[in-house]
Amino acid sequence: MNRRTVKINVNKEYDVIIESGILPYCGKIVKEKLGDCRIAVITDSNVADLYLKTVLSSLAEEKLPTEHYIFNAGEKSKNISTLADILEFLADNKLTRSDAVIALGGGVTGDIAGFAASVYLRGVKFIQIPTTLLAAVDSSVGGKNAVDLNAGKNLAGTFKQPDAVICDPMTLSTLSEKEFSNGLAEAIKYGVIFSEQLFEYFENDQIEDNLDAIIEKCVVFKGKTVEKDEFDTGERKLLNLGHTIGHAIEKCSNYTIPHGFAVAAGMAMTARAGEKCGITNIGTANRIENLMKRLSLPISTTFDCSSMTAAALSDKKRSGNKITLVIPEKIGKCILKEIAVDDIEDFINKGKNDQWIST
Ligand code: NAD
Ligand code: GLY
């Protein structure tokens, strides 16, 4: 057994358990954390085929009664309509306040199931079982959830910390190369914000053999940040590196460009613009771009600046006539900088590059 446990200490303390091969035993941990209760497992159509049976069997072994709900995989399902269907499903199955929701899947599943667990009966117990790299290193930890509205990404949501996160890195072996790279973008983000040493793991191609350790490092960085600023009023905003531009790319693509890809381009563009504004050390953007290219991640966008600007201005990080950008000073250190909405188009323009590298 090679278990890594990261404790997250916010309004309640919970464990993020990372262990290869733990999925068939997840029921034991669920029982330890929640005691006897009924469980609704929420998952998407791809993950259901791969891992739902294993999870349901493990819960049954612990004599935990289950229901399950499967929605169509993909960001396009992360909307009010799917959320409403899940809430009706919980009600039809008469889940009570002492029962629980489990999110089994990637960030889309975690976000939508977390939202449902947060508002159904004003809140029921909630466990995250991430199955994408993106969810393992980022979205399953920290309690943010959301759905997308027509006007933009993640515009409705709540904070709902999970009671536990159970991460089996072996589940990541079934991800396509593209989905793996998508998650790497969020992991690289932790290197750019907090740690040059972590960034070098990626530069030196030390990923596959160190996956459990990389997930643990990202979770530790995220946990420490969330502990200082659970409700995203200060330091937690740093975790949005690449997201203002990234969300604009996602929206302009009608959500056909995956979140991690959009964030990768957002990070590269922000570093490039940061260099031109004299904030970012020269050479930083090149290092980020070279890494992204090697991992087949994009470094810019083909969408025009005015569409990007319109999309960026519906970003929830906007406050009145200002928007807070996260800008790297160098690899391992970023700052928050408020800029006027009138200046955002110029910033995006400075970040653009003729190259669009994507699989
Ligand atoms: P996703 O959940 O859609 O998963 C990506 C694809 O991988 C889907 O098709 C899914 O079915 C498939 N999949 C999942 N696990 C698999 C496995 N083990 N093997 C094979 N296929 C598998 O997307 P994602 O990239 O995991 O997450 C992106 C979402 O996360 C976005 O909506 C983003 O806004 C959100 N997010 C939330 C937070 C947060 O803090 N709440 C942070 C970052 C991102
Ligand atoms: N993914 C950004 C956050 O959790 O704050």
Coordinates of C-alpha atoms and ligand atoms in Angstrom, one line a residue:
M1 CA 0.0 0.0 0.0
N2 CA 1.4 3.4 -1.0
R3 CA -1.2 5.8 0.3
R4 CA -0.7 9.5 0.4
T5 CA -3.2 11.5 2.5
V6 CA -3.4 15.3 2.3
K7 CA -5.5 16.9 5.1
I8 CA -7.5 20.0 4.1
N9 CA -8.4 22.1 7.0
V10 CA -11.2 24.6 6.1
N11 CA -14.6 25.0 7.8
K12 CA -14.3 21.3 8.2
E13 CA -11.3 19.0 8.0
Y14 CA -11.2 16.4 5.2
D15 CA -8.8 14.0 3.7
V16 CA -7.7 13.7 0.1
I17 CA -6.6 10.1 -0.2
I18 CA -4.4 9.3 -3.2
E19 CA -3.6 5.6 -3.7
S20 CA -3.1 3.6 -6.9
G21 CA -5.6 0.6 -6.9
I22 CA -7.9 2.0 -4.2
L23 CA -11.1 2.2 -6.3
P24 CA -12.3 -1.4 -5.7
Y25 CA -12.0 -0.6 -1.9
C26 CA -13.5 2.9 -2.0
G27 CA -16.6 1.6 -0.2
K28 CA -14.5 1.0 3.0
I29 CA -13.4 4.6 3.0
V30 CA -16.9 5.9 2.3
K31 CA -18.2 3.9 5.2
E32 CA -15.4 5.2 7.5
K33 CA -16.1 8.8 6.5
L34 CA -19.9 8.8 6.3
G35 CA -21.1 5.9 8.4
D36 CA -24.4 4.2 7.3
C37 CA -26.3 6.1 4.7
R38 CA -27.8 5.8 1.2
I39 CA -25.7 7.0 -1.6
A40 CA -26.4 8.5 -5.0
V41 CA -23.5 8.0 -7.4
I42 CA -23.5 10.7 -10.1
T43 CA -21.3 9.9 -13.2
D44 CA -21.1 10.5 -16.9
S45 CA -21.7 8.1 -19.8
N46 CA -18.0 7.4 -20.4
V47 CA -17.0 6.9 -16.8
A48 CA -20.1 4.8 -16.1
D49 CA -18.9 2.2 -18.6
L50 CA -15.4 2.1 -17.1
Y51 CA -15.8 2.4 -13.3
L52 CA -19.4 2.5 -12.1
K53 CA -19.7 -1.2 -11.5
T54 CA -16.5 -1.3 -9.5
V55 CA -17.7 1.6 -7.3
L56 CA -21.2 0.2 -6.8
S57 CA -19.8 -3.3 -5.9
S58 CA -17.4 -1.8 -3.4
L59 CA -20.3 0.2 -1.7
A60 CA -22.5 -2.9 -1.7
E61 CA -19.7 -4.9 0.1
E62 CA -20.0 -2.3 2.9
K63 CA -23.8 -2.7 2.8
L64 CA -24.3 0.9 1.7
P65 CA -27.5 1.1 -0.5
T66 CA -27.0 3.0 -3.7
E67 CA -28.8 4.7 -6.6
H68 CA -26.9 6.0 -9.6
Y69 CA -27.5 8.7 -12.2
I70 CA -25.7 8.9 -15.6
F71 CA -25.6 12.0 -17.8
N72 CA -24.1 12.5 -21.2
A73 CA -20.3 13.1 -21.0
G74 CA -19.0 16.5 -21.8
E75 CA -18.9 20.2 -20.8
K76 CA -22.2 20.8 -22.7
S77 CA -24.0 18.8 -20.0
K78 CA -22.7 21.2 -17.3
N79 CA -25.8 23.3 -17.3
I80 CA -29.0 24.1 -15.3
S81 CA -31.0 21.5 -17.1
T82 CA -28.7 18.6 -16.1
L83 CA -28.5 20.0 -12.5
A84 CA -32.4 20.1 -12.4
D85 CA -32.6 16.5 -13.6
I86 CA -30.1 15.3 -10.9
L87 CA -32.1 17.2 -8.2
E88 CA -35.3 15.6 -9.4
F89 CA -33.6 12.2 -9.4
L90 CA -32.4 12.7 -5.8
A91 CA -35.9 13.7 -4.8
D92 CA -37.6 10.8 -6.7
N93 CA -35.3 8.4 -4.9
K94 CA -36.2 10.0 -1.6
L95 CA -32.7 10.7 -0.5
T96 CA -32.8 12.3 3.0
R97 CA -30.5 14.8 4.7
S98 CA -28.4 12.1 6.2
D99 CA -27.7 10.6 2.8
A100 CA -24.8 11.3 0.4
V101 CA -23.9 12.1 -3.1
I102 CA -20.7 10.7 -4.7
A103 CA -19.2 12.4 -7.8
L104 CA -17.5 9.7 -9.9
G105 CA -15.7 11.3 -12.9
G106 CA -13.9 14.4 -14.1
G107 CA -14.3 18.1 -13.4
V108 CA -17.7 18.3 -15.1
T109 CA -19.1 15.5 -12.9
G110 CA -17.5 17.0 -9.7
D111 CA -18.9 20.4 -10.5
I112 CA -22.4 19.4 -11.2
A113 CA -22.7 16.7 -8.5
G114 CA -21.1 19.1 -6.0
F115 CA -23.7 21.8 -6.9
A116 CA -26.5 19.2 -6.5
A117 CA -25.2 18.0 -3.1
S118 CA -24.9 21.6 -2.0
V119 CA -28.5 22.6 -2.7
Y120 CA -30.5 19.4 -2.4
L121 CA -32.3 19.7 0.9
R122 CA -29.9 22.6 1.6
G123 CA -27.0 20.2 1.6
V124 CA -26.2 16.5 1.9
K125 CA -22.9 14.7 2.4
F126 CA -20.6 14.6 -0.5
I127 CA -17.6 12.6 -1.7
Q128 CA -15.4 13.2 -4.8
I129 CA -13.9 10.3 -6.7
P130 CA -11.9 12.1 -9.5
T131 CA -11.1 10.0 -12.6
T132 CA -9.4 12.7 -14.8
L133 CA -6.0 14.2 -14.1
L134 CA -7.6 17.6 -14.1
A135 CA -10.1 16.6 -11.4
A136 CA -7.3 14.8 -9.4
V137 CA -5.0 17.8 -9.3
D138 CA -7.5 20.6 -9.1
S139 CA -11.3 20.5 -9.3
S140 CA -12.0 17.7 -6.7
V141 CA -10.4 19.7 -4.0
G142 CA -11.4 23.1 -2.5
G143 CA -15.2 23.0 -2.7
K144 CA -16.0 25.1 -5.7
N145 CA -18.8 23.8 -8.0
A146 CA -20.7 25.4 -10.8
V147 CA -22.7 25.1 -14.0
D148 CA -22.3 27.2 -17.1
L149 CA -25.0 29.7 -18.2
N150 CA -25.6 30.9 -21.7
A151 CA -23.8 34.1 -20.8
G152 CA -20.6 32.3 -19.7
K153 CA -18.6 29.7 -17.9
N154 CA -19.3 28.7 -14.3
L155 CA -21.7 31.6 -13.7
A156 CA -23.9 29.8 -11.2
G157 CA -22.4 27.8 -8.3
T158 CA -21.8 27.4 -4.6
F159 CA -19.0 26.5 -2.2
K160 CA -19.4 23.0 -0.8
Q161 CA -16.3 21.2 0.6
P162 CA -16.4 17.4 0.1
D163 CA -16.3 15.1 3.1
A164 CA -13.5 13.2 1.4
V165 CA -11.7 12.9 -1.9
I166 CA -10.7 9.4 -3.0
C167 CA -8.2 9.5 -5.9
D168 CA -7.0 6.3 -7.6
P169 CA -4.3 7.3 -10.1
M170 CA -4.8 4.0 -11.9
T171 CA -8.1 5.2 -13.3
L172 CA -6.1 7.8 -15.3
S173 CA -4.6 5.0 -17.4
T174 CA -7.8 4.9 -19.5
L175 CA -7.7 8.6 -20.3
S176 CA -6.9 9.5 -24.0
E177 CA -3.6 11.3 -24.6
K178 CA -5.6 14.4 -25.2
E179 CA -7.5 14.2 -21.9
F180 CA -4.2 13.5 -20.0
S181 CA -2.6 16.6 -21.6
N182 CA -5.7 18.5 -20.7
G183 CA -5.1 17.7 -17.0
L184 CA -1.4 18.3 -17.3
A185 CA -2.2 22.0 -18.1
E186 CA -3.8 22.5 -14.7
A187 CA -0.9 20.6 -13.0
I188 CA 1.6 22.9 -14.8
K189 CA -0.4 25.8 -13.5
Y190 CA 0.6 24.9 -10.0
G191 CA 4.3 24.9 -11.0
V192 CA 3.9 28.4 -12.6
I193 CA 2.1 29.8 -9.6
F194 CA 4.0 28.2 -6.7
S195 CA 7.0 26.1 -7.6
E196 CA 9.8 26.2 -10.2
Q197 CA 10.8 22.7 -9.0
L198 CA 7.4 21.3 -9.8
F199 CA 7.5 23.1 -13.2
E200 CA 10.9 21.3 -13.9
Y201 CA 9.3 17.9 -13.3
F202 CA 7.3 18.6 -16.4
E203 CA 10.2 20.2 -18.3
N204 CA 12.4 17.2 -17.5
D205 CA 9.7 14.7 -18.6
Q206 CA 9.4 13.1 -15.2
I207 CA 5.6 12.8 -15.3
E208 CA 4.5 9.2 -15.8
D209 CA 6.8 7.7 -13.0
N210 CA 5.9 10.4 -10.6
L211 CA 2.1 10.8 -11.1
D212 CA 1.1 10.1 -7.5
A213 CA 3.7 12.5 -6.2
I214 CA 2.7 15.2 -8.8
I215 CA -1.0 14.9 -7.8
E216 CA 0.0 15.1 -4.1
K217 CA 2.1 18.2 -4.7
C218 CA -0.7 20.0 -6.6
V219 CA -3.2 19.0 -3.9
V220 CA -0.9 20.3 -1.2
F221 CA -0.5 23.7 -3.0
K222 CA -4.3 23.9 -3.6
G223 CA -5.1 22.9 0.0
K224 CA -2.8 25.5 1.5
T225 CA -4.3 28.2 -0.7
V226 CA -7.9 27.2 0.0
E227 CA -7.2 27.0 3.8
K228 CA -6.0 30.7 3.6
D229 CA -8.9 31.9 1.4
E230 CA -11.7 29.4 1.3
F231 CA -14.2 31.8 -0.4
D232 CA -11.9 33.2 -3.1
T233 CA -11.7 36.8 -1.9
G234 CA -7.9 37.1 -2.0
E235 CA -5.1 34.7 -2.4
R236 CA -7.2 31.9 -4.0
K237 CA -7.6 34.1 -7.0
L238 CA -4.0 33.1 -7.9
L239 CA -5.4 29.7 -8.9
N240 CA -7.1 31.4 -11.8
L241 CA -3.9 31.8 -13.7
G242 CA -4.7 31.6 -17.4
H243 CA -8.5 31.4 -16.7
T244 CA -9.7 34.9 -17.8
I245 CA -8.3 34.3 -21.3
G246 CA -9.0 30.5 -21.0
H247 CA -12.7 30.9 -20.2
A248 CA -13.0 33.4 -23.1
I249 CA -11.4 30.7 -25.4
E250 CA -13.8 28.1 -24.1
K251 CA -16.8 30.3 -24.6
C252 CA -15.7 31.4 -28.1
S253 CA -15.3 27.8 -29.1
N254 CA -18.8 27.0 -27.8
Y255 CA -17.0 24.7 -25.3
T256 CA -15.5 22.5 -27.9
I257 CA -12.0 23.4 -26.7
P258 CA -11.4 21.6 -23.4
H259 CA -10.8 23.6 -20.2
G260 CA -7.2 22.5 -19.7
F261 CA -6.3 23.4 -23.3
A262 CA -7.9 26.8 -22.9
V263 CA -6.1 27.4 -19.7
A264 CA -2.7 26.3 -21.3
A265 CA -3.2 28.9 -24.0
G266 CA -4.4 31.4 -21.4
M267 CA -1.2 30.9 -19.3
A268 CA 1.1 31.3 -22.4
M269 CA -0.7 34.4 -23.6
T270 CA -0.7 36.0 -20.1
A271 CA 3.0 35.4 -19.7
R272 CA 3.7 36.9 -23.2
A273 CA 1.5 39.9 -22.5
G274 CA 3.1 40.2 -19.0
E275 CA 6.6 40.4 -20.6
K276 CA 5.4 43.1 -22.9
C277 CA 4.0 45.0 -19.9
G278 CA 7.3 44.7 -18.0
I279 CA 5.7 42.5 -15.3
T280 CA 7.0 39.1 -16.3
N281 CA 10.7 38.2 -16.5
I282 CA 11.9 37.9 -20.1
G283 CA 12.2 34.2 -21.0
T284 CA 9.3 33.1 -18.9
A285 CA 6.8 33.0 -21.8
N286 CA 9.3 31.0 -23.9
R287 CA 9.7 28.4 -21.2
I288 CA 5.9 28.0 -20.8
E289 CA 5.4 27.9 -24.6
N290 CA 8.1 25.3 -25.1
L291 CA 6.6 23.0 -22.5
M292 CA 3.1 23.4 -23.8
K293 CA 4.3 22.6 -27.4
R294 CA 6.0 19.5 -26.2
L295 CA 2.8 18.3 -24.5
S296 CA 0.7 19.2 -27.6
L297 CA -1.0 21.9 -25.7
P298 CA -2.0 25.3 -27.3
I299 CA -0.1 28.5 -26.8
S300 CA -2.4 31.0 -28.4
T301 CA -5.8 31.3 -30.0
T302 CA -7.2 31.9 -33.5
F303 CA -10.3 33.8 -32.1
D304 CA -10.2 37.5 -32.9
C305 CA -9.4 39.9 -30.1
S306 CA -12.8 41.6 -30.0
S307 CA -14.7 38.3 -29.6
M308 CA -12.3 37.2 -27.0
T309 CA -12.7 40.6 -25.2
A310 CA -16.5 40.3 -25.2
A311 CA -16.2 36.8 -23.8
A312 CA -13.7 37.8 -21.2
L313 CA -15.9 40.7 -19.9
S314 CA -18.6 38.2 -19.0
D315 CA -16.1 36.4 -16.8
K316 CA -17.1 36.2 -13.1
K317 CA -13.7 37.6 -12.0
R318 CA -14.9 41.0 -13.3
S319 CA -15.9 43.4 -10.6
G320 CA -17.5 46.6 -11.9
N321 CA -15.1 48.2 -14.4
K322 CA -12.1 46.2 -13.2
I323 CA -10.9 42.6 -13.8
T324 CA -8.3 40.9 -11.7
L325 CA -5.7 39.1 -13.8
V326 CA -3.1 36.6 -12.5
I327 CA 0.2 37.4 -14.1
P328 CA 3.5 35.5 -13.6
E329 CA 6.5 37.5 -12.5
K330 CA 8.6 34.4 -13.1
I331 CA 8.1 30.6 -13.0
G332 CA 7.0 29.9 -9.4
K333 CA 5.7 33.3 -8.6
C334 CA 2.6 35.1 -9.8
I335 CA 0.8 38.3 -8.8
L336 CA -2.7 39.6 -8.9
K337 CA -3.2 42.7 -11.0
E338 CA -6.4 44.7 -11.4
I339 CA -6.8 46.1 -14.8
A340 CA -9.5 48.4 -16.3
V341 CA -12.0 46.5 -18.6
D342 CA -11.1 49.0 -21.3
D343 CA -7.5 47.7 -21.3
I344 CA -8.4 44.0 -21.6
E345 CA -8.4 43.9 -25.4
D346 CA -4.9 45.4 -25.5
F347 CA -3.7 42.8 -23.0
I348 CA -5.2 39.9 -25.0
N349 CA -3.7 41.4 -28.2
K350 CA -0.2 41.6 -26.6
G351 CA -0.6 37.9 -25.6
K352 CA -1.5 36.7 -29.1
N353 CA 1.0 34.7 -31.1
D354 CA 0.7 33.4 -34.7
Q355 CA 1.2 29.9 -33.6
W356 CA -1.7 27.7 -32.5
I357 CA -0.4 24.3 -31.5
S358 CA -3.1 21.8 -30.7
T359 CA -3.9 18.1 -31.3
Ligands
NAD1 P1 -14.7 16.0 -17.9 O1 -15.3 15.8 -16.6 O2 -15.7 16.4 -19.0 O3 -13.8 14.8 -18.4 C1 -13.2 14.9 -19.6 C2 -13.6 13.6 -20.5 O4 -12.9 12.5 -19.9 C3 -15.0 13.3 -20.5 O5 -15.4 12.8 -21.7 C4 -15.1 12.1 -19.5 O6 -16.2 11.3 -19.7 C5 -13.8 11.4 -19.7 N1 -13.3 10.6 -18.6 C6 -13.3 10.9 -17.3 N2 -12.6 10.0 -16.6 C7 -12.1 9.2 -17.5 C8 -11.2 8.0 -17.4 N3 -10.7 7.7 -16.2 N4 -10.9 7.3 -18.5 C9 -11.4 7.7 -19.7 N5 -12.2 8.8 -19.9 C10 -12.5 9.5 -18.8 O7 -13.7 17.3 -17.9 P2 -12.4 17.6 -17.0 O8 -11.4 18.0 -17.9 O9 -12.1 16.5 -16.0 O10 -12.9 18.8 -16.1 C11 -13.2 20.1 -16.8 C12 -14.2 20.8 -15.9 O11 -13.7 21.0 -14.6 C13 -14.6 22.1 -16.5 O12 -16.0 22.3 -16.5 C14 -14.0 23.1 -15.5 O13 -14.7 24.3 -15.4 C15 -14.1 22.3 -14.2 N6 -13.1 22.8 -13.2 C16 -13.5 23.0 -12.0 C17 -12.7 23.4 -11.0 C18 -13.1 23.5 -9.6 O14 -12.4 24.0 -8.7 N7 -14.4 23.2 -9.3 C19 -11.3 23.5 -11.3 C20 -10.8 23.3 -12.5 C21 -11.8 22.9 -13.5
GLY2 N1 -9.7 26.1 -9.7 C1 -9.6 27.3 -9.0 C2 -10.1 27.3 -7.6 O1 -10.4 26.2 -7.1 O2 -10.1 28.3 -7.0

